[in-house]
PDB file of C-alpha atoms in Angstrom:
ATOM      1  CA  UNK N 234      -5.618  -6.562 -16.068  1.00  0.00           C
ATOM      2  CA  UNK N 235      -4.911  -3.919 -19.126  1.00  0.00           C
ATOM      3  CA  UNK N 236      -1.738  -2.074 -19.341  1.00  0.00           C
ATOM      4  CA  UNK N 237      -2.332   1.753 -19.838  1.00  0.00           C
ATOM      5  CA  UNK N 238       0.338   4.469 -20.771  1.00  0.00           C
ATOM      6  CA  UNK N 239       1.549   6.466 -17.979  1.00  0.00           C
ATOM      7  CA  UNK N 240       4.179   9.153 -17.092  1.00  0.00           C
ATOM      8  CA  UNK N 241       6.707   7.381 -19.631  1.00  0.00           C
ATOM      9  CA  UNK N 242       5.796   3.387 -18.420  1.00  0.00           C
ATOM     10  CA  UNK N 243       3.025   0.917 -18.944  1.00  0.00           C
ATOM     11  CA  UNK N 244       1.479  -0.067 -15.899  1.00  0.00           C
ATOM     12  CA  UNK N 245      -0.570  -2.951 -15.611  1.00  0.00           C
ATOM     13  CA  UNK N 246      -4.055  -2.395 -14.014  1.00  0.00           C
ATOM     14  CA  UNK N 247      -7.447  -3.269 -12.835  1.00  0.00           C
ATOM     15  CA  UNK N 248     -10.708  -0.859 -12.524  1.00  0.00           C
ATOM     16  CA  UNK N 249     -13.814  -2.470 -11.387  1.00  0.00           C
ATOM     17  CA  UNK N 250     -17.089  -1.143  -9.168  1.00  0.00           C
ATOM     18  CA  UNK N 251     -18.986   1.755  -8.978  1.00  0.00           C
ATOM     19  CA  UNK N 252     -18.931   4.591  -6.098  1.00  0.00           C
ATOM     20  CA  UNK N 253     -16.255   6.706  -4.523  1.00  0.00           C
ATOM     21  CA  UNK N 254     -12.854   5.492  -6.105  1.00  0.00           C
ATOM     22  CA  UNK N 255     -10.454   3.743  -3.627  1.00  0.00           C
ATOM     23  CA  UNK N 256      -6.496   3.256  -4.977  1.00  0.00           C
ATOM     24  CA  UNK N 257      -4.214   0.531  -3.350  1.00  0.00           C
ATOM     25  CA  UNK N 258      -0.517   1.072  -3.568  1.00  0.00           C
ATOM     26  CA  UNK N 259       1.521  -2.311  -2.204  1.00  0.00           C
ATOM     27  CA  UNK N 260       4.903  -2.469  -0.623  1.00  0.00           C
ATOM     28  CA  UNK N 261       7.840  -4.027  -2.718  1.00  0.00           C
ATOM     29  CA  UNK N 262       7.982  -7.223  -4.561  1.00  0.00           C
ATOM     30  CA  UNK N 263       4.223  -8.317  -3.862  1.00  0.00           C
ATOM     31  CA  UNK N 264       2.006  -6.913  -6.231  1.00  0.00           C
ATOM     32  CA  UNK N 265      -1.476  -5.722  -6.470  1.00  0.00           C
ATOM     33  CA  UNK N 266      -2.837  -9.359  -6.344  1.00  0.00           C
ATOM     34  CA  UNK N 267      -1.783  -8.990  -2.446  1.00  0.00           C
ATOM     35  CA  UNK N 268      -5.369  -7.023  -2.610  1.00  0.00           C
ATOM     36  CA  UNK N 269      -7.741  -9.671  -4.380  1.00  0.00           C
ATOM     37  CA  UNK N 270      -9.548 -10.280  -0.910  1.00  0.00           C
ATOM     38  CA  UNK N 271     -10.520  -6.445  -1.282  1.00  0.00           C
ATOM     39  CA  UNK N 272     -11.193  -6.547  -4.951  1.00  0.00           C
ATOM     40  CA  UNK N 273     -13.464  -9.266  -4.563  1.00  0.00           C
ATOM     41  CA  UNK N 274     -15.450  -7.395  -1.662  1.00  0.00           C
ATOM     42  CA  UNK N 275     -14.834  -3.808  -1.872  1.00  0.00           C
ATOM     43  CA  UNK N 276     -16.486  -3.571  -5.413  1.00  0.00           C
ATOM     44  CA  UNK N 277     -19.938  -4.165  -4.229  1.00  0.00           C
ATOM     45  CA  UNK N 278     -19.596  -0.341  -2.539  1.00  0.00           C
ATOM     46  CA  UNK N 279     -16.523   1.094  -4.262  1.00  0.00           C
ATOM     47  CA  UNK N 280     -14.655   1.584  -7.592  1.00  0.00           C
ATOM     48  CA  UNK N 281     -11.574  -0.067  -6.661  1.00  0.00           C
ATOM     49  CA  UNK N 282      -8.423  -0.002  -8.452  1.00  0.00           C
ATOM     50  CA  UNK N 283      -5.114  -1.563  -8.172  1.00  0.00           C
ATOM     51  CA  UNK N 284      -1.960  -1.600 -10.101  1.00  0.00           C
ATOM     52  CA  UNK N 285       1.670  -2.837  -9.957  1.00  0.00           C
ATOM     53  CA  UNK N 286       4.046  -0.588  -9.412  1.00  0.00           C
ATOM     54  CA  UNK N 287       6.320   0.132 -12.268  1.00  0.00           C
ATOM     55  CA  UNK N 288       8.738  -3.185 -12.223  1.00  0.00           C
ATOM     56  CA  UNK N 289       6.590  -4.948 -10.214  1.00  0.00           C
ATOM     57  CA  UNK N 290       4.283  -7.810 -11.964  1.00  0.00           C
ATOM     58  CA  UNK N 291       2.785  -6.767 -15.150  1.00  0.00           C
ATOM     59  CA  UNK N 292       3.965  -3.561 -15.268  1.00  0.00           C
ATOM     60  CA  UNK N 293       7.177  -2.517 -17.357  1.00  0.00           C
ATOM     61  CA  UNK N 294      10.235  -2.010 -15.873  1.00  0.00           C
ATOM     62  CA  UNK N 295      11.419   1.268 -15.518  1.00  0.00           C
ATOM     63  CA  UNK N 296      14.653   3.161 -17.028  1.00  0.00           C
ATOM     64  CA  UNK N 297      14.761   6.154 -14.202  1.00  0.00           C
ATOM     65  CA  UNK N 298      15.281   4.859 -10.331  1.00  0.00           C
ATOM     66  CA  UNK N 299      12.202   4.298  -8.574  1.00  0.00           C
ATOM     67  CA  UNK N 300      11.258   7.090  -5.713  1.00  0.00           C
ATOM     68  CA  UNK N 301       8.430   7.953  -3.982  1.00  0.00           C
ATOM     69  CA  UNK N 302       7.773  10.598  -6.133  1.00  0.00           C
ATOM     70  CA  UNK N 303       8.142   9.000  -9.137  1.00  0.00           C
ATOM     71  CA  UNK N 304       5.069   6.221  -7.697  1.00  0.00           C
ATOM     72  CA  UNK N 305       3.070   9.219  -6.652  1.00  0.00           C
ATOM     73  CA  UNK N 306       3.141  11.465 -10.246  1.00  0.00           C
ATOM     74  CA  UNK N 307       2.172   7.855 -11.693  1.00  0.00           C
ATOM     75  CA  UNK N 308      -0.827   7.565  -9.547  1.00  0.00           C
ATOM     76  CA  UNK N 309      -1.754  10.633 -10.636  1.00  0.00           C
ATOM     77  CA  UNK N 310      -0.978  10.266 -13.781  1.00  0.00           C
ATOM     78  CA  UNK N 311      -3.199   6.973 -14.255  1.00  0.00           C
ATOM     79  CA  UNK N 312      -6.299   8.780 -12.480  1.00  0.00           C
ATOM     80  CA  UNK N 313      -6.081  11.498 -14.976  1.00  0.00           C
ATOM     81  CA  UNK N 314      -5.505   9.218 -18.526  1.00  0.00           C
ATOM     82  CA  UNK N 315      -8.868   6.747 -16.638  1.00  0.00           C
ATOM     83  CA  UNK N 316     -10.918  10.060 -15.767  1.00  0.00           C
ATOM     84  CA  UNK N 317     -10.841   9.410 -12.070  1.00  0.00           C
ATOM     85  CA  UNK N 318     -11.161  12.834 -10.922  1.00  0.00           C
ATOM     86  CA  UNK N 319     -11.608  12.073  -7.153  1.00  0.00           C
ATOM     87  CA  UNK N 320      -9.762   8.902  -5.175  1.00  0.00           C
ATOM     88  CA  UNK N 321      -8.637   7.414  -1.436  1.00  0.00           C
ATOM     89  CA  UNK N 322      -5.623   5.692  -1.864  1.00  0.00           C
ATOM     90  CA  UNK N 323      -5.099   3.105   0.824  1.00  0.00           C
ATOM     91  CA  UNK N 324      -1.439   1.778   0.938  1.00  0.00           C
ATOM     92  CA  UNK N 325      -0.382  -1.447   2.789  1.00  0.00           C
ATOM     93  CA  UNK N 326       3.014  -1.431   5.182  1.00  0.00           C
ATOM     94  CA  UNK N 327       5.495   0.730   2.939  1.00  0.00           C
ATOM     95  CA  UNK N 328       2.532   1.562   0.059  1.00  0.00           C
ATOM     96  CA  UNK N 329       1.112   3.763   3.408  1.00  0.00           C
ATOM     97  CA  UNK N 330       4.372   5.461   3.459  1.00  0.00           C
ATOM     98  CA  UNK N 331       3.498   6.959  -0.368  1.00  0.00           C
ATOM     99  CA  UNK N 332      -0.004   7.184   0.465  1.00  0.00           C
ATOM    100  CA  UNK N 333       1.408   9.993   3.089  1.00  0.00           C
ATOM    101  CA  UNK N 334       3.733  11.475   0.434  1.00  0.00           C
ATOM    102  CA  UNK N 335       1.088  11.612  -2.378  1.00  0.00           C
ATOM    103  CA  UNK N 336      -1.212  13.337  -0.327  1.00  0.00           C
ATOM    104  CA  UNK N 337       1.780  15.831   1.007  1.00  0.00           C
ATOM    105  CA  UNK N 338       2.777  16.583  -2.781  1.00  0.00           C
ATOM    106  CA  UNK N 339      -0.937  16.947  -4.069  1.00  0.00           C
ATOM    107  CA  UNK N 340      -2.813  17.988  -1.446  1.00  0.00           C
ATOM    108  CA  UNK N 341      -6.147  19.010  -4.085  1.00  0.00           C
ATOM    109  CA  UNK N 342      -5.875  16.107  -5.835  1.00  0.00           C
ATOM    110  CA  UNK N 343      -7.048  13.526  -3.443  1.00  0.00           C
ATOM    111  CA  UNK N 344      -9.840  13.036  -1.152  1.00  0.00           C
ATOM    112  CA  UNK N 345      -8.244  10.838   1.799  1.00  0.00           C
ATOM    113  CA  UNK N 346      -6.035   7.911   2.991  1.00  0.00           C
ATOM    114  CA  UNK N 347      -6.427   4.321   4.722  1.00  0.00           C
ATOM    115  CA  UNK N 348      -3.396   3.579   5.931  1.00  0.00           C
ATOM    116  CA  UNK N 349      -3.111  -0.495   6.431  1.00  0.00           C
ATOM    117  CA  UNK N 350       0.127  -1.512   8.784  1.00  0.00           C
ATOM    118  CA  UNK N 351       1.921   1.948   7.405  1.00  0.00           C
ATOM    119  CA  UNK N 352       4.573   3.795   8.989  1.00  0.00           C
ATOM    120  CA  UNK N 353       5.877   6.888   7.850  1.00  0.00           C
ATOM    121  CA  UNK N 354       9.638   6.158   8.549  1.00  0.00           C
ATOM    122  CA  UNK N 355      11.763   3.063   9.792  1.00  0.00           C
ATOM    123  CA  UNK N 356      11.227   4.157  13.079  1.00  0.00           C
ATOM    124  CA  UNK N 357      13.142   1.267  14.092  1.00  0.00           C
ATOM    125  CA  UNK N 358      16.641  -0.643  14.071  1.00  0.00           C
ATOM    126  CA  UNK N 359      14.404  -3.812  13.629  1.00  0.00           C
ATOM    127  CA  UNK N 360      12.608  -2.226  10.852  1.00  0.00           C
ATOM    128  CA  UNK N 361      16.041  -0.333   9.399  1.00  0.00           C
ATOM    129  CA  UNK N 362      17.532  -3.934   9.068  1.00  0.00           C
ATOM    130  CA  UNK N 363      14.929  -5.749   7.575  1.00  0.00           C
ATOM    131  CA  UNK N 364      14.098  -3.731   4.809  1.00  0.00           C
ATOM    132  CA  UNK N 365      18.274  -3.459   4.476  1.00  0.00           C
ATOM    133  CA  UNK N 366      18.189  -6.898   4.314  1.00  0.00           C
ATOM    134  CA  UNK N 367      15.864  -7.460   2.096  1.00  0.00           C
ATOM    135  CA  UNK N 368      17.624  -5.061  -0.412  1.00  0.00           C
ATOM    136  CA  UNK N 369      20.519  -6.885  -0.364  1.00  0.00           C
ATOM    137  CA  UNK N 370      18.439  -9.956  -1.435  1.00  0.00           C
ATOM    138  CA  UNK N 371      17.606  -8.434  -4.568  1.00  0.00           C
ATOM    139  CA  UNK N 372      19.710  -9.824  -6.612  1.00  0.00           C
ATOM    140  CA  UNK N 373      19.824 -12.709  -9.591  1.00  0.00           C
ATOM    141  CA  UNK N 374      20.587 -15.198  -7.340  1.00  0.00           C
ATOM    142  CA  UNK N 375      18.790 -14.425  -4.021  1.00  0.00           C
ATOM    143  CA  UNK N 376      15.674 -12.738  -5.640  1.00  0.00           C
ATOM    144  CA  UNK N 377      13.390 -16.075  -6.113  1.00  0.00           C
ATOM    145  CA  UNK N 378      14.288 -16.698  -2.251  1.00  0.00           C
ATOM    146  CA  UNK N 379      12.917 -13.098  -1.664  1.00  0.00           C
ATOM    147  CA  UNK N 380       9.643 -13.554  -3.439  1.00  0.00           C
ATOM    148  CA  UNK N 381       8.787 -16.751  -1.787  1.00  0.00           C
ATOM    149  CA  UNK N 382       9.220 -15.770   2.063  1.00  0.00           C
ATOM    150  CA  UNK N 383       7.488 -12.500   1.262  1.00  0.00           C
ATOM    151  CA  UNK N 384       5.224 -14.248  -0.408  1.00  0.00           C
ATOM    152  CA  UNK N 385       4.660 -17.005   1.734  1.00  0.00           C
ATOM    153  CA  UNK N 386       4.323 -14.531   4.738  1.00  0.00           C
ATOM    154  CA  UNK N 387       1.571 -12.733   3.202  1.00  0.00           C
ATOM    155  CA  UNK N 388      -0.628 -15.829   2.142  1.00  0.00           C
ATOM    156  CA  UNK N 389      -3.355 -17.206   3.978  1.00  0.00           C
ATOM    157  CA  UNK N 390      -3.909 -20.266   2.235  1.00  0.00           C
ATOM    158  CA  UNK N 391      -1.910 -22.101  -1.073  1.00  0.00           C
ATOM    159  CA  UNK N 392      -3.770 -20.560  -3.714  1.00  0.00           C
ATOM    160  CA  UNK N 393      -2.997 -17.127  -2.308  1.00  0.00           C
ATOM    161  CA  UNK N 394       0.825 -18.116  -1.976  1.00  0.00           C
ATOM    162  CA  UNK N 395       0.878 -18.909  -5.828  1.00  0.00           C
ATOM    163  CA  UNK N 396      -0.571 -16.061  -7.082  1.00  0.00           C
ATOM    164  CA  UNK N 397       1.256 -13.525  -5.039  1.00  0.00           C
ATOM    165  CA  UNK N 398       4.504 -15.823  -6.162  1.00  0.00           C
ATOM    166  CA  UNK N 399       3.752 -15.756  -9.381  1.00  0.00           C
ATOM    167  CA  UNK N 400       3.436 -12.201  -9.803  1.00  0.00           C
ATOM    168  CA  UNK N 401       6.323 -11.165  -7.526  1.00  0.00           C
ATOM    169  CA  UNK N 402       8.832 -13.291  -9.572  1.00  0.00           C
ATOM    170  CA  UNK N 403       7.395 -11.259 -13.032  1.00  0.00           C
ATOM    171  CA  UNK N 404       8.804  -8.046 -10.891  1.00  0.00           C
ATOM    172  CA  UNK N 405      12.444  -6.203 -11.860  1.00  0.00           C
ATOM    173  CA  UNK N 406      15.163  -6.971  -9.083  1.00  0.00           C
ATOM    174  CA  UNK N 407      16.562  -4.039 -10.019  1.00  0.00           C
ATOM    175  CA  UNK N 408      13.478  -1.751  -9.461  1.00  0.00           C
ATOM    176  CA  UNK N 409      12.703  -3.435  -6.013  1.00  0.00           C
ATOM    177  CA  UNK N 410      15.540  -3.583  -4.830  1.00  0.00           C
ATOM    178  CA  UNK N 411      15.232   0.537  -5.580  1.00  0.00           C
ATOM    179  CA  UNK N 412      11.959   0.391  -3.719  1.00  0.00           C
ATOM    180  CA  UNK N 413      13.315  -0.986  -0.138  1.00  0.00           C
ATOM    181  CA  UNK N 414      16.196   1.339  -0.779  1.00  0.00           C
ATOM    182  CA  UNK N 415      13.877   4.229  -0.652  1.00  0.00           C
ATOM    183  CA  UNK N 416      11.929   2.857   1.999  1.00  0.00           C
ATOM    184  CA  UNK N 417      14.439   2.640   3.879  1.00  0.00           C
ATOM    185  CA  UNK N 418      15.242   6.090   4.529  1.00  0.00           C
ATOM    186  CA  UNK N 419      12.148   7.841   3.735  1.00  0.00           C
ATOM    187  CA  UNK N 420      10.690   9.821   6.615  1.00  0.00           C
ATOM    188  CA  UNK N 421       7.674  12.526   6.564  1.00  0.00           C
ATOM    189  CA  UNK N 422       7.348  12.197   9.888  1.00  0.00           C
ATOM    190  CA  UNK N 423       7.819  16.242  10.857  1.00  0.00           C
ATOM    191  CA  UNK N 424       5.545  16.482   7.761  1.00  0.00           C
ATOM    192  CA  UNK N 425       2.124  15.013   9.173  1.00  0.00           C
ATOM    193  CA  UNK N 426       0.948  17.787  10.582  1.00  0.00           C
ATOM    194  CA  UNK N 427       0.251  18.997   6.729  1.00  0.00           C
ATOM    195  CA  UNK N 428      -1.997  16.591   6.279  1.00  0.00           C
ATOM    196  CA  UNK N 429      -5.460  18.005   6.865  1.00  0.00           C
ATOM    197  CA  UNK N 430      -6.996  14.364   4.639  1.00  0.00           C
ATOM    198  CA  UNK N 431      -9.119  12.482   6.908  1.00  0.00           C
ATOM    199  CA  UNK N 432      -7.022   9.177   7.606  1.00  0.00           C
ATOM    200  CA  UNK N 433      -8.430   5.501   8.298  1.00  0.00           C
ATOM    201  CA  UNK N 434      -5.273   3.785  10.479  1.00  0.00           C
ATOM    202  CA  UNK N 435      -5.131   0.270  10.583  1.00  0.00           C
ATOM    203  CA  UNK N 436      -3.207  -1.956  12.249  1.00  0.00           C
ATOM    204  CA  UNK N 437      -2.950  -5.579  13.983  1.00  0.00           C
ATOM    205  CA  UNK N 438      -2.346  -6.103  17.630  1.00  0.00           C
ATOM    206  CA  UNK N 439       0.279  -7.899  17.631  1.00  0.00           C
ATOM    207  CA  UNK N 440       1.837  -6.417  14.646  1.00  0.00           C
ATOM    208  CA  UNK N 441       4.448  -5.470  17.784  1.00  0.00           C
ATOM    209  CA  UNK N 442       7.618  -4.207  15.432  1.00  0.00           C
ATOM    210  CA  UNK N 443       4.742  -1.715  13.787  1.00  0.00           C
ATOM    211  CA  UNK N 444       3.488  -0.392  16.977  1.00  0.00           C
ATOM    212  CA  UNK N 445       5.860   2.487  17.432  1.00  0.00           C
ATOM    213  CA  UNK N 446       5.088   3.793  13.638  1.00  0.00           C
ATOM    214  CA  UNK N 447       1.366   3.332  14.744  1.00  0.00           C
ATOM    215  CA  UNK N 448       1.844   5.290  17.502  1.00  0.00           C
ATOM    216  CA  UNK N 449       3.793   8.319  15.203  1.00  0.00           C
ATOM    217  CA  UNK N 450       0.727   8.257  12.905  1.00  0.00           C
ATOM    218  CA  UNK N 451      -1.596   7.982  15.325  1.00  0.00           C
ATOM    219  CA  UNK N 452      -0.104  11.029  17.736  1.00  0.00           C
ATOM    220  CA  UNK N 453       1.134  13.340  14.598  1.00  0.00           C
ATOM    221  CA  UNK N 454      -2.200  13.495  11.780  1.00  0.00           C
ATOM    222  CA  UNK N 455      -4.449  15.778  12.332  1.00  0.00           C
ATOM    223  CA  UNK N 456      -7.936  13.676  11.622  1.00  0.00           C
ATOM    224  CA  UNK N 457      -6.721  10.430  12.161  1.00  0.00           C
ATOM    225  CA  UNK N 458      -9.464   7.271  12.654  1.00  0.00           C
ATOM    226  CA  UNK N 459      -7.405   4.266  14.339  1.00  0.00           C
ATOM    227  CA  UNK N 460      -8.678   1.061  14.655  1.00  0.00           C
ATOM    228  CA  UNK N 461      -6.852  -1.841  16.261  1.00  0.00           C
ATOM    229  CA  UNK N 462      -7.268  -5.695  14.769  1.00  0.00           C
ATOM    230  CA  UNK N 463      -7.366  -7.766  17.560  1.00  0.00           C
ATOM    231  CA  UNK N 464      -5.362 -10.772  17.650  1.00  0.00           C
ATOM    232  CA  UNK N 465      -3.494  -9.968  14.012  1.00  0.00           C
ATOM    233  CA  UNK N 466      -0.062  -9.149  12.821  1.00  0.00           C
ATOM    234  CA  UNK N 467       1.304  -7.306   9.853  1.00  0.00           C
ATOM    235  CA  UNK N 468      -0.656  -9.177   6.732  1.00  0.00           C
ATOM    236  CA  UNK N 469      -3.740  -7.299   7.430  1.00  0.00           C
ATOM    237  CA  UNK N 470      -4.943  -7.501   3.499  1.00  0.00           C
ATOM    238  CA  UNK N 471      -4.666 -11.478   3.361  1.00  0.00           C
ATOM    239  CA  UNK N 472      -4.699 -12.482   7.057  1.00  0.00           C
ATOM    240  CA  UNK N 473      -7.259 -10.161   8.666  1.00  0.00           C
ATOM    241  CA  UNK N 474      -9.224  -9.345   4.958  1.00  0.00           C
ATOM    242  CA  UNK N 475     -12.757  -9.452   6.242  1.00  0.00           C
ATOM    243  CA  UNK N 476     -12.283  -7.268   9.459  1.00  0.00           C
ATOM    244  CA  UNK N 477      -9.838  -4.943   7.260  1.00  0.00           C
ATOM    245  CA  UNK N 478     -12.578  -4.790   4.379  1.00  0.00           C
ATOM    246  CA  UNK N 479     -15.121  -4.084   7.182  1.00  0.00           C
ATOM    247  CA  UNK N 480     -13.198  -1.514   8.395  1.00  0.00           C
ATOM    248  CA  UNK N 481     -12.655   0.358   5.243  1.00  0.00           C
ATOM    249  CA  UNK N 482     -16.176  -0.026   4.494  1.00  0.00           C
ATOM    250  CA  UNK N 483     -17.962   1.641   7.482  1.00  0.00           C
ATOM    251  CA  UNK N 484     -15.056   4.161   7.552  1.00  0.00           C
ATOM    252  CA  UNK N 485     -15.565   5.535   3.692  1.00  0.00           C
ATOM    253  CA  UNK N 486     -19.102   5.331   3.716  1.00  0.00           C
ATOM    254  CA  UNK N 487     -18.911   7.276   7.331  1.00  0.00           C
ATOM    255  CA  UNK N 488     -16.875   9.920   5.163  1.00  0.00           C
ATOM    256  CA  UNK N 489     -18.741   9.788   1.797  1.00  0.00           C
ATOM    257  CA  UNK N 490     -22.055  10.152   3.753  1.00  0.00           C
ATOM    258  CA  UNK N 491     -21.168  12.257   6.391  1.00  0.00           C
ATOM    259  CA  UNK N 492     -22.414   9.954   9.174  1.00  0.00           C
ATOM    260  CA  UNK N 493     -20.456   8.073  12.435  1.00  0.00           C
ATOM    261  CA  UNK N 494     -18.728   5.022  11.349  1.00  0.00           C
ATOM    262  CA  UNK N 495     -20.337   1.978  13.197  1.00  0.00           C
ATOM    263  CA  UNK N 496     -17.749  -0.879  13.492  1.00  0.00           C
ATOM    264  CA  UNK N 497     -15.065  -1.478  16.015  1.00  0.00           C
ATOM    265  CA  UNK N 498     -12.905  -4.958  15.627  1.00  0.00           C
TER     266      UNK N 498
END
């Protein structure tokens, strides 16, 4: 992955595929390599890219406090120095939540969303606590605790475990811990309305903590496409990958195309 100058930071990156471009954004700590099911796939249809968020992985760590905002003007910043003029962004759990603000603060500049186990506020006092707790974990001493539970929770087999733990511990406590901060109280919720994008919703069945933000999504965008995983809990990208890629798939070709997506899961 190359690093590229953006909006003040380098961010480490990867670009492969040809067709309509699809950005992931990932939640705190884990990195882009919680994606490499969809790299692998996705590229036989799609330009996919991925990135770490500045101090996450690769990427450098940053001087000014990370915000939504801040992750959004970077996006855009990156499409415009790789001369991506169009893009979907997909975001997994808390990377949905900035999919929902990039596409309230630039409206023009992208095409659509995929929303993968997203919410668009902590909805809940389960939800409220664990991203407070896991703030309060990012510090020198509990930090390498932090990146192996998250890590291990989002790994399907060993290899996957060591590559998303490898990358996570490369992250900035200090920036993550500024992430899950502003996770934690970020809500667009009276904002979705705004959001004429057509929107892919994802989310697992038994994903149960998730269901109420599903629900909020689901009830308050305007061209929303929700499909349930059967059977499947929060780690949709790693633990549901070929249903989730299948998904994605029939849904941007359905879009690109203009023609009725054909899979339900």
């Amino acid at each position: 992955m190359p690093l590229i100058e953006a909006n003040g930071t380098r961010l480490h990156y990867h670009l492969a595929g040809q067709g309509p471009t699809l950005v992931f954004i990932h939640p705190p700590l884990i990195t882009s390599a919680v994606f490499r099911y969809q790299i692998a796939e996705l590229t036989t249809s799609f330009r996919v890219l991925t990135f770490d968020i500045r101090g996450h992985g690769a990427s450098t760590p940053s001087p000014t406090p990370l915000t939504y905002p801040l992750i959004v003007e970077d996006i855009r910043q990156l499409l415009n120095k790789l001369g991506i003029e169009e893009a979907y962004l997909c975001g997994y759990s808390t990377g949905g939540s900035i999919v929902l603000e990039a596409l309230l603060s630039y409206p023009d500049r992208f095409a659509g969303g995929i929303l993968i186990s997203a919410m668009s506020e902590a909805s809940t006092l389960y939800l409220r606590a664990a991203i407070g707790a896991a703030t309060h974990l990012c510090t020198p001493i509990c930090f390498r605790s932090l990146a192996t539970i998250l890590s291990w929770s989002n790994a399907d087999t060993p290899l996957t475990f060591a590559n998303l733990h490898r990358a996570a511990r490369q992250g900035d406590p200090e920036n993550i811990q500024q992430y899950f901060t502003f996770s934690q109280r970020y809500n667009c919720t009276k904002r979705l309305i705004e959001i004429k994008h057509p929107i892919l919703l994802l989310y697992g069945s038994k994903d149960r903590r998730f269901h109420k933000c599903t629900k909020l999504l689901q009830a308050r965008l305007p061209q929303v496409t929700t499909q349930e995983i059967k059977g499947k809990r929060h780690q949709l990208p790693t633990k549901a990958w070929r249903q989730c890629n299948q998904l994605i798939t029939d849904w941007l070709t359905a879009i690109t195309t203009n023609t009725a997506p054909a899979t339900t899961v």
